[in-house]
GROMACS .gro file of N, CA and C in nm:
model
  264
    1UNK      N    1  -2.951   6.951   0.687
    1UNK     CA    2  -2.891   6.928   0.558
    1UNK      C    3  -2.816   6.794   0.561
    2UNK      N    4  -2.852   6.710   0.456
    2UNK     CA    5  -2.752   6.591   0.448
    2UNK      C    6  -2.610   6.597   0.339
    3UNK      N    7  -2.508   6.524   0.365
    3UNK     CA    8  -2.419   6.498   0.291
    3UNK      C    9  -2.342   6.380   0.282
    4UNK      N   10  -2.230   6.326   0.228
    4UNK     CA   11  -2.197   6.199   0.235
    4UNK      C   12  -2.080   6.202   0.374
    5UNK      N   13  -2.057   6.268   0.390
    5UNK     CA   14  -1.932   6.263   0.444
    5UNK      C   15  -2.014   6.263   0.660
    6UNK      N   16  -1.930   6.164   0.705
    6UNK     CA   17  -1.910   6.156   0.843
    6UNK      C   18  -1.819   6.132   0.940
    7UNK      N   19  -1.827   6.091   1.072
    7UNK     CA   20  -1.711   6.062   1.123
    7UNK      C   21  -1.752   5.883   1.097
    8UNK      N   22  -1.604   5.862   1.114
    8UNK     CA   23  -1.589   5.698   1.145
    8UNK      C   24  -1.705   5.632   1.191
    9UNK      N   25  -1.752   5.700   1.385
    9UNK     CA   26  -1.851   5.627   1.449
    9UNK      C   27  -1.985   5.662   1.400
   10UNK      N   28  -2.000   5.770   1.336
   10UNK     CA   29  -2.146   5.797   1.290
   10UNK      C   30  -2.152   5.658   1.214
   11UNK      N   31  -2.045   5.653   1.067
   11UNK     CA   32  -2.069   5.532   1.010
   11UNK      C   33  -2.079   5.374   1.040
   12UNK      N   34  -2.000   5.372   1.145
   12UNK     CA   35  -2.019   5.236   1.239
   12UNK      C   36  -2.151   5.194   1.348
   13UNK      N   37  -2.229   5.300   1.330
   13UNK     CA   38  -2.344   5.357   1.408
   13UNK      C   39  -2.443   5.250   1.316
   14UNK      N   40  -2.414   5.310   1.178
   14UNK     CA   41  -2.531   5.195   1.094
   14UNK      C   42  -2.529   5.050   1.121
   15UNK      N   43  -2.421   4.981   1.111
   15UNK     CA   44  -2.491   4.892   1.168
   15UNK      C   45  -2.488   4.854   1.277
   16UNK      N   46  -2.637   4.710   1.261
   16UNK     CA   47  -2.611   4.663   1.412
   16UNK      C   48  -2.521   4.597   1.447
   17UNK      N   49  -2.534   4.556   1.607
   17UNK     CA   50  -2.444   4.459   1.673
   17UNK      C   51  -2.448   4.316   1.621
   18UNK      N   52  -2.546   4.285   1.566
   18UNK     CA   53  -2.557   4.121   1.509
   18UNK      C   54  -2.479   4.140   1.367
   19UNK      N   55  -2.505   4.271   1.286
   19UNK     CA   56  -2.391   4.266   1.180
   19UNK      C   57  -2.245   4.336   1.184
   20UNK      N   58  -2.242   4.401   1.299
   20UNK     CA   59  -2.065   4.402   1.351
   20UNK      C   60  -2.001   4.274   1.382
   21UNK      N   61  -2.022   4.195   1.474
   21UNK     CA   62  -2.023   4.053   1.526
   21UNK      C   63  -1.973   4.019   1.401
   22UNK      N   64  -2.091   3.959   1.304
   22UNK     CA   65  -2.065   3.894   1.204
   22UNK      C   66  -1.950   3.951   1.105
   23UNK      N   67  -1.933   4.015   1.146
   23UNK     CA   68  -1.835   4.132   1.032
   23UNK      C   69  -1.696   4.076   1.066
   24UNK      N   70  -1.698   4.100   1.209
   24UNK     CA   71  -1.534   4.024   1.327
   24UNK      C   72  -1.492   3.921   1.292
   25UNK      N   73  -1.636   3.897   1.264
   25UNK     CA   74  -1.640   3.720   1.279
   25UNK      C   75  -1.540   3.619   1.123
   26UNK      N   76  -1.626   3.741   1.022
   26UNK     CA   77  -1.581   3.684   0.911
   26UNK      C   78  -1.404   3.709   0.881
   27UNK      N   79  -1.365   3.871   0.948
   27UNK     CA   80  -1.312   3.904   0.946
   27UNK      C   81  -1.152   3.794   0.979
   28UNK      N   82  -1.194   3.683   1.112
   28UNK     CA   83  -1.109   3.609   1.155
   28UNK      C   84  -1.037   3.544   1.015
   29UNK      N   85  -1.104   3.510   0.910
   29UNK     CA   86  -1.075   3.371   0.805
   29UNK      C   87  -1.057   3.444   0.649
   30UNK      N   88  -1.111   3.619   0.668
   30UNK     CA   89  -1.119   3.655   0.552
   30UNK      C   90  -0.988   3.766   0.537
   31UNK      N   91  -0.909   3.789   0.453
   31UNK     CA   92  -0.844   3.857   0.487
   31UNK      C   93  -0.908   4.010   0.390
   32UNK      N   94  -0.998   3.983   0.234
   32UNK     CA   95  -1.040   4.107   0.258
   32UNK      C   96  -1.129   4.162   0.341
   33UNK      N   97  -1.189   4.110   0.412
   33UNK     CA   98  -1.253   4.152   0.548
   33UNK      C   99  -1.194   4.265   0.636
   34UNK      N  100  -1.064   4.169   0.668
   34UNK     CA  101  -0.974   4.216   0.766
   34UNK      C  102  -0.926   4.379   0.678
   35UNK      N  103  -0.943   4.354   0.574
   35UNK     CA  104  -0.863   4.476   0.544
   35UNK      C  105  -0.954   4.613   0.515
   36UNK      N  106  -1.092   4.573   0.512
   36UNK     CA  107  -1.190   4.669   0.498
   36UNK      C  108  -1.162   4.723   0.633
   37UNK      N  109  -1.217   4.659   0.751
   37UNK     CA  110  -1.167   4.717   0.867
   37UNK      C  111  -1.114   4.768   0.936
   38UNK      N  112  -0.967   4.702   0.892
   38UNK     CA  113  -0.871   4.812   0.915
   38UNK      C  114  -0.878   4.966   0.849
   39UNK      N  115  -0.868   4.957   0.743
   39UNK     CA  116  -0.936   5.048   0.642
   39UNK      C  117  -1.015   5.156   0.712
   40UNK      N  118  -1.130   5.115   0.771
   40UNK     CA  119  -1.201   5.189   0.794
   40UNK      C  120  -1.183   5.215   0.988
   41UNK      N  121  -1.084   5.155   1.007
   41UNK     CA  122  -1.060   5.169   1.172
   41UNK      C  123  -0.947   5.320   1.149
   42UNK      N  124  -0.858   5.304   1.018
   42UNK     CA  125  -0.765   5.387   1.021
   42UNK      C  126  -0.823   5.534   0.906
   43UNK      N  127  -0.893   5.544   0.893
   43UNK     CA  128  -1.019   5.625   0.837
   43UNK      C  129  -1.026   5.764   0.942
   44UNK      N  130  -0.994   5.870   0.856
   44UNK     CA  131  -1.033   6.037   0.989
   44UNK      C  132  -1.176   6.067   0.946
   45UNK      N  133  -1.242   5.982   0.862
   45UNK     CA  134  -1.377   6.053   0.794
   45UNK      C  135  -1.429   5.933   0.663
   46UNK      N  136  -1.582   5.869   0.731
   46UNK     CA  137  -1.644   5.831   0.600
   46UNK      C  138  -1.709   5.905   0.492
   47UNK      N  139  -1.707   5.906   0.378
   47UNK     CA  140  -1.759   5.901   0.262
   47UNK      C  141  -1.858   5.802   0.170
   48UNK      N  142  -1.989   5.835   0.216
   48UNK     CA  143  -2.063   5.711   0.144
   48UNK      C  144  -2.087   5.705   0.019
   49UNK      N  145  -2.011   5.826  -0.085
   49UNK     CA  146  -2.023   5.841  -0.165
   49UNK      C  147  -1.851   5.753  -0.283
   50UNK      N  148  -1.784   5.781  -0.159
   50UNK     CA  149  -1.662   5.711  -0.164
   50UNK      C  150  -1.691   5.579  -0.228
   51UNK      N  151  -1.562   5.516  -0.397
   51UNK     CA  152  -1.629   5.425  -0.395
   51UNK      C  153  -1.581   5.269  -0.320
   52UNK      N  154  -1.447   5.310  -0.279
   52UNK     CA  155  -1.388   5.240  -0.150
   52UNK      C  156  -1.511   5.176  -0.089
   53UNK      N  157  -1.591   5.261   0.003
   53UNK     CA  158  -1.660   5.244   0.093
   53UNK      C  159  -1.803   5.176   0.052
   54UNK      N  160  -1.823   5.194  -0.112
   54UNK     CA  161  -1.965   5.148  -0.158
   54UNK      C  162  -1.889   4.952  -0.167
   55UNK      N  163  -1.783   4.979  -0.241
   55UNK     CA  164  -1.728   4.853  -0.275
   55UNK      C  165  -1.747   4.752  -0.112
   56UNK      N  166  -1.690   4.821   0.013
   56UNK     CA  167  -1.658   4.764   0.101
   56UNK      C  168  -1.835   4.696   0.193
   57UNK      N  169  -1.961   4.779   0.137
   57UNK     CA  170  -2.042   4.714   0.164
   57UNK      C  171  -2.079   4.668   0.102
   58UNK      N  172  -2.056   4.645   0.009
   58UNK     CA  173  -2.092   4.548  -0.126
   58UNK      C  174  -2.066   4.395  -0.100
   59UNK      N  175  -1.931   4.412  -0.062
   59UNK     CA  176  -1.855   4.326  -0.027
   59UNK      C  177  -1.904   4.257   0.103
   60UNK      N  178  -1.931   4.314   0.199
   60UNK     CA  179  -1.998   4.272   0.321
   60UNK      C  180  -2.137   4.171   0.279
   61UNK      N  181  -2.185   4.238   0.200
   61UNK     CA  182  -2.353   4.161   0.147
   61UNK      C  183  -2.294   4.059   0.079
   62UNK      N  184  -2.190   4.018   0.027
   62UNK     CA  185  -2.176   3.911  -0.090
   62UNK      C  186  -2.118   3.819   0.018
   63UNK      N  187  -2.106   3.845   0.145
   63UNK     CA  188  -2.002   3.742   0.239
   63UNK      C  189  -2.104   3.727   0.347
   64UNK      N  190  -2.216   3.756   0.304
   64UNK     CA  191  -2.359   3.761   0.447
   64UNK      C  192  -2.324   3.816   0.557
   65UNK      N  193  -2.289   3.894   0.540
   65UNK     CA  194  -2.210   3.957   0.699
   65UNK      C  195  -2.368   4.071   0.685
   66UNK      N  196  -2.396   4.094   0.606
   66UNK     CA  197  -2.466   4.221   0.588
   66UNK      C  198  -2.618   4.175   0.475
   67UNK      N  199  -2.732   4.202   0.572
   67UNK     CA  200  -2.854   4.163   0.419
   67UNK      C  201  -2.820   4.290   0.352
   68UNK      N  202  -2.867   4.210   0.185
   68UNK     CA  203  -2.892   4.353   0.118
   68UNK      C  204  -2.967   4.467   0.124
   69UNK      N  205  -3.079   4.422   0.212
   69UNK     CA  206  -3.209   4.492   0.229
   69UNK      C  207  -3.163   4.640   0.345
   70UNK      N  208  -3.014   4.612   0.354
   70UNK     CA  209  -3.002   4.736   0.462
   70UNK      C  210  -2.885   4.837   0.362
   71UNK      N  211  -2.852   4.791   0.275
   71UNK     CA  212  -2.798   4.905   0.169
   71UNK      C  213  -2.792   4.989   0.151
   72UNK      N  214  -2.903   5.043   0.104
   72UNK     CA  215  -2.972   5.190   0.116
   72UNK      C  216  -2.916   5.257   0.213
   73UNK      N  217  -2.970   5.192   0.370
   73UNK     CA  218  -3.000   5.310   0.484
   73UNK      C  219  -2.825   5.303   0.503
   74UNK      N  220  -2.748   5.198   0.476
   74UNK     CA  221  -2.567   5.190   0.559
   74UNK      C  222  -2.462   5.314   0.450
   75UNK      N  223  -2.582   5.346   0.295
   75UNK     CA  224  -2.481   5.423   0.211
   75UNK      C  225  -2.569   5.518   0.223
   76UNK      N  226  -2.660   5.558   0.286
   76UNK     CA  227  -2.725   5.686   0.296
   76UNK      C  228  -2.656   5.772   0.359
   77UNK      N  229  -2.699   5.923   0.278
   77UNK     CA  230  -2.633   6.092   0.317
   77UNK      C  231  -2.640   6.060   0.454
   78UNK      N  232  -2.583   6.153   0.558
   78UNK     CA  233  -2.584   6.177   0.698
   78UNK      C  234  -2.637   6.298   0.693
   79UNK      N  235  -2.661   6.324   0.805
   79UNK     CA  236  -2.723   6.490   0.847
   79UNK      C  237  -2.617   6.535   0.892
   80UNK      N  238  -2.575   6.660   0.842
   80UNK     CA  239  -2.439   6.721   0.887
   80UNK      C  240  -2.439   6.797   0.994
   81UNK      N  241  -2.316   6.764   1.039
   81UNK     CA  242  -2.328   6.871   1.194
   81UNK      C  243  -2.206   6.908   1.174
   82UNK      N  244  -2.157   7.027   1.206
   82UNK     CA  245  -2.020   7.145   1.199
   82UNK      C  246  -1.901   7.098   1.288
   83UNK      N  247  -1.983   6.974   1.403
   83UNK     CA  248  -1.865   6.959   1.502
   83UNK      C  249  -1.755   6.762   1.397
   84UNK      N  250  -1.852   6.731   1.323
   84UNK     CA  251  -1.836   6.601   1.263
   84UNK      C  252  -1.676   6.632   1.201
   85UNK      N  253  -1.601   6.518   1.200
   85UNK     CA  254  -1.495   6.530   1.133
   85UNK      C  255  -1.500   6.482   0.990
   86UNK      N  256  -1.465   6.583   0.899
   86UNK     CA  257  -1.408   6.555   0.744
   86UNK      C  258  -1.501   6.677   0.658
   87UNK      N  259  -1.433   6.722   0.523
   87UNK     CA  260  -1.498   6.831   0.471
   87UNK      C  261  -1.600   6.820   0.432
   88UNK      N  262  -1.648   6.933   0.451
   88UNK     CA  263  -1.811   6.921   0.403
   88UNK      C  264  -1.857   7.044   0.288
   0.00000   0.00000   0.00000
């Protein structure tokens, strides 16, 4: 069964290492960058349905940290598992 809700690392799972990097990276000069991150470092549970979190990859694609072409799969449901943290 899928739903929106995961832990933190499931959601940090989507992307890759070339668009984490770039994420850090932008993060140094940007300060809403910096604050998505934090954001989501201080996060007990993502929501991809959340619109925080739609905004915050939105935001990633408009700063090239992120192609658009990976959208879809970074706000896609998760497959739920009982041990994941946040309500389901």
């Amino acid at each position: 069964q899928y739903g929106p809700n995961m832990s933190v690392l499931v959601f940090r799972d989507r992307f890759t290492l070339a668009e984490k990097t770039s994420i850090y990276s932008i993060a140094d000069t940007d300060p809403v960058m910096r604050v998505i991150i934090d954001d989501l470092n201080s996060a007990e549970y993502v929501s991809v349905d959340d619109q925080q979190t739609i905004d915050g990859v939105d935001y990633m694609i408009s700063v090239d940290a992120v192609d658009a072409s990976r959208r879809e799969t970074i706000l896609a449901p998760a497959i739920q598992n009982p041990d994941d943290i946040g309500p389901y």
